[in-house]
PDB file of C-alpha atoms in Angstrom:
ATOM      1  CA  MET R   1      -0.128  -0.101   0.014  1.00  0.00           C
ATOM      2  CA  LYS R   2       1.740   2.996  -1.187  1.00  0.00           C
ATOM      3  CA  ARG R   3      -0.906   5.632  -2.325  1.00  0.00           C
ATOM      4  CA  ILE R   4      -4.091   6.656  -0.362  1.00  0.00           C
ATOM      5  CA  LEU R   5      -6.910   8.786  -1.708  1.00  0.00           C
ATOM      6  CA  VAL R   6      -9.008  10.980   0.452  1.00  0.00           C
ATOM      7  CA  PRO R   7     -12.040  12.982  -0.902  1.00  0.00           C
ATOM      8  CA  VAL R   8     -12.244  16.186   0.648  1.00  0.00           C
ATOM      9  CA  ASP R   9     -15.193  18.618   1.025  1.00  0.00           C
ATOM     10  CA  PHE R  10     -13.513  20.272   3.992  1.00  0.00           C
ATOM     11  CA  SER R  11     -16.352  18.856   6.316  1.00  0.00           C
ATOM     12  CA  PRO R  12     -15.490  17.243   9.886  1.00  0.00           C
ATOM     13  CA  GLU R  13     -16.203  13.889   8.230  1.00  0.00           C
ATOM     14  CA  ALA R  14     -13.479  14.540   5.728  1.00  0.00           C
ATOM     15  CA  GLU R  15     -11.076  15.681   8.321  1.00  0.00           C
ATOM     16  CA  SER R  16     -11.684  12.400  10.218  1.00  0.00           C
ATOM     17  CA  ALA R  17     -10.943  10.398   6.992  1.00  0.00           C
ATOM     18  CA  ALA R  18      -7.800  12.346   6.382  1.00  0.00           C
ATOM     19  CA  LYS R  19      -6.661  11.758  10.013  1.00  0.00           C
ATOM     20  CA  ILE R  20      -7.073   7.984   9.495  1.00  0.00           C
ATOM     21  CA  ALA R  21      -5.279   8.170   6.061  1.00  0.00           C
ATOM     22  CA  ALA R  22      -2.467   9.847   7.790  1.00  0.00           C
ATOM     23  CA  SER R  23      -2.334   7.165  10.505  1.00  0.00           C
ATOM     24  CA  ILE R  24      -2.190   4.419   7.874  1.00  0.00           C
ATOM     25  CA  ALA R  25       0.189   6.396   5.764  1.00  0.00           C
ATOM     26  CA  ARG R  26       2.676   6.468   8.608  1.00  0.00           C
ATOM     27  CA  LYS R  27       2.632   2.715   8.984  1.00  0.00           C
ATOM     28  CA  THR R  28       3.061   2.065   5.221  1.00  0.00           C
ATOM     29  CA  GLY R  29       5.090   4.911   3.962  1.00  0.00           C
ATOM     30  CA  SER R  30       2.262   5.868   1.739  1.00  0.00           C
ATOM     31  CA  GLU R  31       1.645   9.192  -0.227  1.00  0.00           C
ATOM     32  CA  ILE R  32      -1.665  10.901   0.502  1.00  0.00           C
ATOM     33  CA  PHE R  33      -3.624  12.204  -2.475  1.00  0.00           C
ATOM     34  CA  LEU R  34      -6.398  14.654  -1.390  1.00  0.00           C
ATOM     35  CA  VAL R  35      -9.158  15.477  -4.015  1.00  0.00           C
ATOM     36  CA  HIS R  36     -11.725  17.994  -3.952  1.00  0.00           C
ATOM     37  CA  MET R  37     -14.764  17.883  -6.358  1.00  0.00           C
ATOM     38  CA  LEU R  38     -15.530  21.708  -7.032  1.00  0.00           C
ATOM     39  CA  GLU R  39     -19.349  22.013  -7.375  1.00  0.00           C
ATOM     40  CA  LEU R  40     -20.306  25.041  -9.166  1.00  0.00           C
ATOM     41  CA  PRO R  41     -23.465  26.698 -10.091  1.00  0.00           C
ATOM     42  CA  VAL R  42     -25.032  25.058 -13.248  1.00  0.00           C
ATOM     43  CA  THR R  43     -24.873  28.379 -15.172  1.00  0.00           C
ATOM     44  CA  THR R  44     -21.136  28.896 -14.369  1.00  0.00           C
ATOM     45  CA  ILE R  45     -19.736  26.199 -16.626  1.00  0.00           C
ATOM     46  CA  ASP R  46     -20.431  25.558 -20.398  1.00  0.00           C
ATOM     47  CA  PRO R  47     -19.509  21.982 -20.958  1.00  0.00           C
ATOM     48  CA  ALA R  48     -18.641  22.992 -24.587  1.00  0.00           C
ATOM     49  CA  GLU R  49     -16.296  25.480 -23.317  1.00  0.00           C
ATOM     50  CA  MET R  50     -14.462  23.494 -20.693  1.00  0.00           C
ATOM     51  CA  ASN R  51     -11.134  24.110 -22.306  1.00  0.00           C
ATOM     52  CA  THR R  52     -11.487  27.960 -21.673  1.00  0.00           C
ATOM     53  CA  ILE R  53     -12.383  27.449 -18.000  1.00  0.00           C
ATOM     54  CA  SER R  54      -9.403  29.321 -16.676  1.00  0.00           C
ATOM     55  CA  SER R  55     -10.675  32.494 -18.291  1.00  0.00           C
ATOM     56  CA  GLU R  56     -13.869  32.490 -16.438  1.00  0.00           C
ATOM     57  CA  PRO R  57     -13.521  34.913 -13.522  1.00  0.00           C
ATOM     58  CA  GLN R  58     -16.232  33.133 -11.423  1.00  0.00           C
ATOM     59  CA  ILE R  59     -14.177  30.068 -12.010  1.00  0.00           C
ATOM     60  CA  ILE R  60     -10.929  31.447 -11.087  1.00  0.00           C
ATOM     61  CA  TYR R  61     -12.734  32.923  -7.832  1.00  0.00           C
ATOM     62  CA  PHE R  62     -13.989  29.484  -6.840  1.00  0.00           C
ATOM     63  CA  MET R  63     -10.651  27.864  -7.487  1.00  0.00           C
ATOM     64  CA  LYS R  64      -8.923  30.477  -5.531  1.00  0.00           C
ATOM     65  CA  LEU R  65     -11.351  29.753  -2.523  1.00  0.00           C
ATOM     66  CA  ALA R  66     -10.800  25.798  -2.701  1.00  0.00           C
ATOM     67  CA  HIS R  67      -6.997  26.322  -2.745  1.00  0.00           C
ATOM     68  CA  GLU R  68      -7.122  28.549   0.212  1.00  0.00           C
ATOM     69  CA  LYS R  69      -9.249  25.906   2.012  1.00  0.00           C
ATOM     70  CA  PHE R  70      -6.559  23.432   0.950  1.00  0.00           C
ATOM     71  CA  ASP R  71      -3.760  25.454   2.288  1.00  0.00           C
ATOM     72  CA  LYS R  72      -5.427  25.454   5.592  1.00  0.00           C
ATOM     73  CA  PHE R  73      -6.407  21.726   5.611  1.00  0.00           C
ATOM     74  CA  LYS R  74      -2.848  20.758   4.784  1.00  0.00           C
ATOM     75  CA  LYS R  75      -1.517  22.420   7.857  1.00  0.00           C
ATOM     76  CA  LEU R  76      -3.460  20.155  10.042  1.00  0.00           C
ATOM     77  CA  PRO R  77      -1.015  18.817  12.575  1.00  0.00           C
ATOM     78  CA  PHE R  78      -1.727  15.062  11.704  1.00  0.00           C
ATOM     79  CA  LEU R  79      -0.599  15.621   8.086  1.00  0.00           C
ATOM     80  CA  LYS R  80       2.865  16.979   9.083  1.00  0.00           C
ATOM     81  CA  GLY R  81       5.746  15.101   7.723  1.00  0.00           C
ATOM     82  CA  LEU R  82       3.701  13.180   5.202  1.00  0.00           C
ATOM     83  CA  ARG R  83       3.928  13.757   1.366  1.00  0.00           C
ATOM     84  CA  VAL R  84       0.346  15.155   0.285  1.00  0.00           C
ATOM     85  CA  ILE R  85      -0.826  15.968  -3.100  1.00  0.00           C
ATOM     86  CA  GLU R  86      -3.950  18.020  -3.639  1.00  0.00           C
ATOM     87  CA  THR R  87      -6.058  17.959  -6.765  1.00  0.00           C
ATOM     88  CA  ILE R  88      -9.411  20.136  -7.724  1.00  0.00           C
ATOM     89  CA  GLN R  89     -11.485  18.555 -10.192  1.00  0.00           C
ATOM     90  CA  PHE R  90     -14.755  19.719 -12.042  1.00  0.00           C
ATOM     91  CA  GLN R  91     -16.618  16.463 -11.815  1.00  0.00           C
ATOM     92  CA  HIS R  92     -19.605  14.748 -10.082  1.00  0.00           C
ATOM     93  CA  ALA R  93     -18.166  13.472  -6.662  1.00  0.00           C
ATOM     94  CA  PHE R  94     -18.183   9.781  -7.431  1.00  0.00           C
ATOM     95  CA  SER R  95     -17.026   9.910 -10.886  1.00  0.00           C
ATOM     96  CA  GLY R  96     -14.352  12.181 -10.107  1.00  0.00           C
ATOM     97  CA  ILE R  97     -13.037  10.158  -7.182  1.00  0.00           C
ATOM     98  CA  ILE R  98     -12.861   6.950  -9.317  1.00  0.00           C
ATOM     99  CA  ALA R  99     -11.121   8.867 -12.003  1.00  0.00           C
ATOM    100  CA  GLU R 100      -8.454  10.003  -9.662  1.00  0.00           C
ATOM    101  CA  SER R 101      -7.985   6.706  -8.212  1.00  0.00           C
ATOM    102  CA  GLU R 102      -7.425   5.070 -11.412  1.00  0.00           C
ATOM    103  CA  LYS R 103      -5.186   7.858 -12.681  1.00  0.00           C
ATOM    104  CA  ASN R 104      -2.986   7.882  -9.667  1.00  0.00           C
ATOM    105  CA  LYS R 105      -2.990   4.030  -9.284  1.00  0.00           C
ATOM    106  CA  ILE R 106      -4.440   4.314  -5.796  1.00  0.00           C
ATOM    107  CA  ASP R 107      -4.175   1.260  -3.325  1.00  0.00           C
ATOM    108  CA  LEU R 108      -7.029   2.592  -0.767  1.00  0.00           C
ATOM    109  CA  ILE R 109      -9.653   5.175  -0.644  1.00  0.00           C
ATOM    110  CA  VAL R 110     -10.611   6.584   2.720  1.00  0.00           C
ATOM    111  CA  MET R 111     -13.972   8.341   2.867  1.00  0.00           C
ATOM    112  CA  GLY R 112     -15.780  10.263   5.565  1.00  0.00           C
ATOM    113  CA  SER R 113     -19.466   9.455   6.693  1.00  0.00           C
ATOM    114  CA  GLN R 114     -21.793  10.469   9.346  1.00  0.00           C
ATOM    115  CA  GLY R 115     -23.283   6.895   9.239  1.00  0.00           C
ATOM    116  CA  ALA R 116     -26.034   8.140  11.612  1.00  0.00           C
ATOM    117  CA  SER R 117     -28.495   5.599  10.392  1.00  0.00           C
ATOM    118  CA  GLY R 118     -26.584   2.521  10.232  1.00  0.00           C
ATOM    119  CA  LEU R 119     -24.816   0.740   7.390  1.00  0.00           C
ATOM    120  CA  GLN R 120     -27.696   1.053   5.083  1.00  0.00           C
ATOM    121  CA  GLU R 121     -27.829   4.719   5.157  1.00  0.00           C
ATOM    122  CA  MET R 122     -24.174   5.083   5.188  1.00  0.00           C
ATOM    123  CA  PHE R 123     -23.991   3.582   1.719  1.00  0.00           C
ATOM    124  CA  ILE R 124     -27.250   3.240  -0.154  1.00  0.00           C
ATOM    125  CA  GLY R 125     -28.115   6.086  -2.548  1.00  0.00           C
ATOM    126  CA  SER R 126     -25.027   8.209  -1.551  1.00  0.00           C
ATOM    127  CA  ASN R 127     -21.863   9.018  -3.192  1.00  0.00           C
ATOM    128  CA  THR R 128     -20.125   6.518  -0.892  1.00  0.00           C
ATOM    129  CA  GLU R 129     -22.283   3.840  -2.272  1.00  0.00           C
ATOM    130  CA  LYS R 130     -21.478   4.738  -5.710  1.00  0.00           C
ATOM    131  CA  VAL R 131     -17.698   4.827  -5.133  1.00  0.00           C
ATOM    132  CA  VAL R 132     -17.887   1.379  -3.361  1.00  0.00           C
ATOM    133  CA  ARG R 133     -19.817  -0.057  -6.350  1.00  0.00           C
ATOM    134  CA  ARG R 134     -17.319   1.282  -8.888  1.00  0.00           C
ATOM    135  CA  SER R 135     -14.025   1.197  -7.140  1.00  0.00           C
ATOM    136  CA  HIS R 136     -11.520  -1.674  -7.752  1.00  0.00           C
ATOM    137  CA  VAL R 137      -9.506  -0.805  -4.863  1.00  0.00           C
ATOM    138  CA  PRO R 138     -10.624  -1.238  -1.101  1.00  0.00           C
ATOM    139  CA  VAL R 139     -12.746   1.576   0.286  1.00  0.00           C
ATOM    140  CA  LEU R 140     -12.577   2.361   3.882  1.00  0.00           C
ATOM    141  CA  VAL R 141     -15.478   4.497   5.243  1.00  0.00           C
ATOM    142  CA  ILE R 142     -14.752   6.383   8.620  1.00  0.00           C
ATOM    143  CA  LYS R 143     -17.170   8.105  10.840  1.00  0.00           C
ATOM    144  CA  GLN R 144     -16.880  11.690  12.242  1.00  0.00           C
ATOM    145  CA  GLY R 145     -14.914  12.015  15.374  1.00  0.00           C
ATOM    146  CA  THR R 146     -12.786   9.066  14.963  1.00  0.00           C
ATOM    147  CA  GLU R 147      -9.552  10.004  16.635  1.00  0.00           C
ATOM    148  CA  GLU R 148      -7.331   7.061  16.393  1.00  0.00           C
ATOM    149  CA  PHE R 149      -7.423   3.958  14.015  1.00  0.00           C
ATOM    150  CA  THR R 150      -6.202   0.959  15.851  1.00  0.00           C
ATOM    151  CA  VAL R 151      -7.620  -2.539  14.649  1.00  0.00           C
ATOM    152  CA  LYS R 152      -7.302  -5.316  17.168  1.00  0.00           C
ATOM    153  CA  ASP R 153     -10.668  -7.103  16.240  1.00  0.00           C
ATOM    154  CA  MET R 154     -11.728  -7.139  12.728  1.00  0.00           C
ATOM    155  CA  ILE R 155     -14.988  -8.757  11.412  1.00  0.00           C
ATOM    156  CA  PHE R 156     -15.078 -10.216   8.020  1.00  0.00           C
ATOM    157  CA  ALA R 157     -18.703 -11.028   7.161  1.00  0.00           C
ATOM    158  CA  SER R 158     -19.290 -13.354   4.311  1.00  0.00           C
ATOM    159  CA  ASP R 159     -21.145 -16.335   2.971  1.00  0.00           C
ATOM    160  CA  PHE R 160     -17.699 -17.912   2.380  1.00  0.00           C
ATOM    161  CA  ASN R 161     -18.332 -19.075  -1.089  1.00  0.00           C
ATOM    162  CA  LYS R 162     -15.540 -19.670  -3.681  1.00  0.00           C
ATOM    163  CA  GLU R 163     -15.975 -16.122  -5.192  1.00  0.00           C
ATOM    164  CA  SER R 164     -15.203 -14.549  -1.790  1.00  0.00           C
ATOM    165  CA  LYS R 165     -11.674 -16.063  -1.672  1.00  0.00           C
ATOM    166  CA  SER R 166     -10.559 -13.808  -4.633  1.00  0.00           C
ATOM    167  CA  THR R 167     -10.350 -10.836  -2.209  1.00  0.00           C
ATOM    168  CA  PHE R 168      -9.542 -12.405   1.095  1.00  0.00           C
ATOM    169  CA  HIS R 169      -5.895 -12.168   0.770  1.00  0.00           C
ATOM    170  CA  ARG R 170      -6.304  -8.347   0.743  1.00  0.00           C
ATOM    171  CA  VAL R 171      -8.287  -8.588   3.925  1.00  0.00           C
ATOM    172  CA  ILE R 172      -5.575 -10.623   5.484  1.00  0.00           C
ATOM    173  CA  ASN R 173      -2.905  -8.005   4.342  1.00  0.00           C
ATOM    174  CA  PHE R 174      -4.823  -5.215   5.867  1.00  0.00           C
ATOM    175  CA  ALA R 175      -5.266  -7.064   9.107  1.00  0.00           C
ATOM    176  CA  LYS R 176      -1.619  -7.758   9.150  1.00  0.00           C
ATOM    177  CA  LEU R 177      -0.760  -4.036   8.993  1.00  0.00           C
ATOM    178  CA  PHE R 178      -2.413  -3.713  12.422  1.00  0.00           C
ATOM    179  CA  ASP R 179      -1.615  -7.190  13.807  1.00  0.00           C
ATOM    180  CA  ALA R 180      -5.613  -7.698  14.050  1.00  0.00           C
ATOM    181  CA  LYS R 181      -7.396 -10.665  14.628  1.00  0.00           C
ATOM    182  CA  ILE R 182     -10.018 -11.567  11.994  1.00  0.00           C
ATOM    183  CA  HIS R 183     -13.379 -12.683  13.140  1.00  0.00           C
ATOM    184  CA  LEU R 184     -14.977 -14.607  10.347  1.00  0.00           C
ATOM    185  CA  LEU R 185     -18.689 -14.103  10.566  1.00  0.00           C
ATOM    186  CA  TYR R 186     -21.656 -16.046   9.055  1.00  0.00           C
ATOM    187  CA  ILE R 187     -25.064 -14.470   9.746  1.00  0.00           C
ATOM    188  CA  ASN R 188     -27.841 -17.035   9.739  1.00  0.00           C
ATOM    189  CA  THR R 189     -31.240 -15.753   8.983  1.00  0.00           C
ATOM    190  CA  ILE R 190     -34.596 -17.339   8.864  1.00  0.00           C
ATOM    191  CA  HIS R 191     -34.844 -16.654   5.000  1.00  0.00           C
ATOM    192  CA  ASN R 192     -31.463 -18.047   4.351  1.00  0.00           C
ATOM    193  CA  PHE R 193     -31.051 -20.726   7.113  1.00  0.00           C
ATOM    194  CA  ASN R 194     -28.218 -23.113   6.988  1.00  0.00           C
ATOM    195  CA  THR R 195     -27.053 -25.682   9.537  1.00  0.00           C
ATOM    196  CA  THR R 196     -24.155 -25.185  11.830  1.00  0.00           C
ATOM    197  CA  LYS R 197     -22.455 -28.251  10.417  1.00  0.00           C
ATOM    198  CA  ASN R 198     -22.572 -26.963   6.765  1.00  0.00           C
ATOM    199  CA  ILE R 199     -21.544 -23.444   7.693  1.00  0.00           C
ATOM    200  CA  GLU R 200     -18.469 -24.806   9.755  1.00  0.00           C
ATOM    201  CA  SER R 201     -17.499 -26.983   6.815  1.00  0.00           C
ATOM    202  CA  ARG R 202     -17.729 -24.147   4.561  1.00  0.00           C
ATOM    203  CA  MET R 203     -15.681 -21.816   6.699  1.00  0.00           C
ATOM    204  CA  ALA R 204     -12.902 -24.597   7.079  1.00  0.00           C
ATOM    205  CA  LEU R 205     -12.757 -25.265   3.301  1.00  0.00           C
ATOM    206  CA  PHE R 206     -12.663 -21.440   2.794  1.00  0.00           C
ATOM    207  CA  MET R 207      -9.647 -20.934   4.953  1.00  0.00           C
ATOM    208  CA  ASP R 208      -7.642 -24.025   3.524  1.00  0.00           C
ATOM    209  CA  ASP R 209      -5.920 -21.878   0.988  1.00  0.00           C
ATOM    210  CA  PHE R 210      -4.633 -19.260   3.274  1.00  0.00           C
ATOM    211  CA  ASP R 211      -1.526 -19.459   5.619  1.00  0.00           C
ATOM    212  CA  PHE R 212      -3.143 -17.299   8.342  1.00  0.00           C
ATOM    213  CA  ILE R 213      -3.954 -18.514  12.015  1.00  0.00           C
ATOM    214  CA  ASN R 214      -4.955 -15.220  13.788  1.00  0.00           C
ATOM    215  CA  TYR R 215      -8.655 -15.800  13.249  1.00  0.00           C
ATOM    216  CA  THR R 216     -11.930 -17.048  14.842  1.00  0.00           C
ATOM    217  CA  THR R 217     -15.053 -18.483  13.139  1.00  0.00           C
ATOM    218  CA  ASN R 218     -18.422 -17.389  14.267  1.00  0.00           C
ATOM    219  CA  ILE R 219     -22.045 -18.031  13.467  1.00  0.00           C
ATOM    220  CA  TYR R 220     -24.582 -15.624  14.471  1.00  0.00           C
ATOM    221  CA  ASN R 221     -28.353 -15.860  14.256  1.00  0.00           C
ATOM    222  CA  ASP R 222     -30.371 -12.789  13.541  1.00  0.00           C
ATOM    223  CA  ILE R 223     -33.433 -11.482  11.482  1.00  0.00           C
ATOM    224  CA  SER R 224     -31.311  -9.856   8.882  1.00  0.00           C
ATOM    225  CA  ILE R 225     -27.733  -9.812   7.659  1.00  0.00           C
ATOM    226  CA  GLU R 226     -27.326  -6.171   8.452  1.00  0.00           C
ATOM    227  CA  LYS R 227     -28.551  -6.489  12.005  1.00  0.00           C
ATOM    228  CA  GLY R 228     -26.550  -9.623  12.637  1.00  0.00           C
ATOM    229  CA  ILE R 229     -23.456  -7.816  11.482  1.00  0.00           C
ATOM    230  CA  LEU R 230     -24.031  -4.684  13.753  1.00  0.00           C
ATOM    231  CA  SER R 231     -25.110  -6.809  16.543  1.00  0.00           C
ATOM    232  CA  TYR R 232     -22.060  -9.064  16.485  1.00  0.00           C
ATOM    233  CA  ALA R 233     -19.726  -5.973  16.119  1.00  0.00           C
ATOM    234  CA  ARG R 234     -21.403  -4.479  19.095  1.00  0.00           C
ATOM    235  CA  ASP R 235     -20.998  -7.706  21.143  1.00  0.00           C
ATOM    236  CA  ILE R 236     -17.283  -7.994  20.641  1.00  0.00           C
ATOM    237  CA  ASP R 237     -16.661  -4.297  20.377  1.00  0.00           C
ATOM    238  CA  ALA R 238     -15.114  -4.621  16.816  1.00  0.00           C
ATOM    239  CA  ASP R 239     -12.860  -2.069  15.587  1.00  0.00           C
ATOM    240  CA  LEU R 240     -13.547  -2.641  11.780  1.00  0.00           C
ATOM    241  CA  ILE R 241     -16.142  -4.391   9.597  1.00  0.00           C
ATOM    242  CA  ALA R 242     -14.867  -5.910   6.278  1.00  0.00           C
ATOM    243  CA  LEU R 243     -17.126  -6.797   3.571  1.00  0.00           C
ATOM    244  CA  ASN R 244     -16.951  -7.938  -0.079  1.00  0.00           C
ATOM    245  CA  THR R 245     -19.085  -6.161  -2.561  1.00  0.00           C
ATOM    246  CA  HIS R 246     -20.427  -6.865  -6.068  1.00  0.00           C
ATOM    247  CA  GLY R 247     -19.891  -3.925  -8.667  1.00  0.00           C
ATOM    248  CA  ARG R 248     -23.139  -4.710 -10.302  1.00  0.00           C
ATOM    249  CA  SER R 249     -25.149  -4.246  -7.173  1.00  0.00           C
ATOM    250  CA  GLY R 250     -23.195  -2.326  -4.724  1.00  0.00           C
ATOM    251  CA  LEU R 251     -24.491  -3.080  -1.265  1.00  0.00           C
ATOM    252  CA  SER R 252     -28.188  -2.813  -1.935  1.00  0.00           C
ATOM    253  CA  GLN R 253     -28.659  -6.614  -2.056  1.00  0.00           C
ATOM    254  CA  LEU R 254     -26.643  -7.307   1.040  1.00  0.00           C
ATOM    255  CA  PHE R 255     -28.282  -4.681   3.269  1.00  0.00           C
ATOM    256  CA  ASN R 256     -32.032  -4.625   2.980  1.00  0.00           C
ATOM    257  CA  GLY R 257     -33.452  -4.543   6.554  1.00  0.00           C
ATOM    258  CA  SER R 258     -33.991  -1.665   8.803  1.00  0.00           C
ATOM    259  CA  ILE R 259     -32.684  -1.223  12.418  1.00  0.00           C
ATOM    260  CA  GLY R 260     -33.594   0.749  15.348  1.00  0.00           C
ATOM    261  CA  GLN R 261     -31.888   3.949  16.616  1.00  0.00           C
ATOM    262  CA  GLU R 262     -30.203   2.380  19.454  1.00  0.00           C
ATOM    263  CA  LEU R 263     -28.545  -0.440  17.399  1.00  0.00           C
ATOM    264  CA  ALA R 264     -27.803   2.143  14.493  1.00  0.00           C
ATOM    265  CA  ASN R 265     -25.589   3.967  17.012  1.00  0.00           C
ATOM    266  CA  HIS R 266     -23.306   0.822  17.303  1.00  0.00           C
ATOM    267  CA  ALA R 267     -23.034   1.028  13.334  1.00  0.00           C
ATOM    268  CA  LEU R 268     -20.732   3.992  13.875  1.00  0.00           C
ATOM    269  CA  ARG R 269     -17.526   2.105  13.468  1.00  0.00           C
ATOM    270  CA  PRO R 270     -15.201   2.003  10.473  1.00  0.00           C
ATOM    271  CA  VAL R 271     -16.271  -0.299   7.543  1.00  0.00           C
ATOM    272  CA  ILE R 272     -13.992  -1.472   4.692  1.00  0.00           C
ATOM    273  CA  THR R 273     -15.151  -2.934   1.351  1.00  0.00           C
ATOM    274  CA  PHE R 274     -13.393  -5.224  -1.105  1.00  0.00           C
ATOM    275  CA  LYS R 275     -14.759  -5.530  -4.449  1.00  0.00           C
ATOM    276  CA  LEU R 276     -15.095  -9.123  -6.027  1.00  0.00           C
TER     277      LEU R 276
END
């Protein structure tokens, strides 16, 4: 991991994401790429005249404001001593983030989110969900107010089929950065019930191809996959939830339930996604 991308809108959530990115960068010797998508009034830019953008007084004004904010943002103490590269783009947020990620060969995207309504509202229908769906590199979603990023207990929630194996080596590598224990988690629901024996056999077969011993296997019964993940994360006070995602459907098929406010508060923990 050598290049980390952080989308920045200068919000407290973006600052939290940058702080965590800085923590990871110090562990890995990574560069940090900060990207800001400049949203301008619709009447400001004529798409047919984008090549003359620098001649527009309004554009120059907005660019100057953005660079001033970046100058202040880059002076935050947690970025001191790190190589930080800033970019301002005129694109829709999610497409611009993906474009910057591909152009700069990014290894990890770190994004901020309030996550006030649990995993479903953290992702579904948001720019974050769109980035998760399209990104070919892991996406780490951080809540506002996260001060430190230490990972001792990391959940990997999956159905442990063959397809999920394709990204698990990246989950292991991420866990090794922090010497974290991975808690393999299968959520058993009434609508997709499986026997304990079958699940244990599937998990054992899943791990056969990996030389990794710092893990536990866990079967958790709940009324939905989302609620089961959040409940188990609360029960063990997990530091991070790791998930596989499909580009064609994002997270919409995985998280389809609703949860109460009390449980949703426990969803305010980092989530990292790996695209299958």
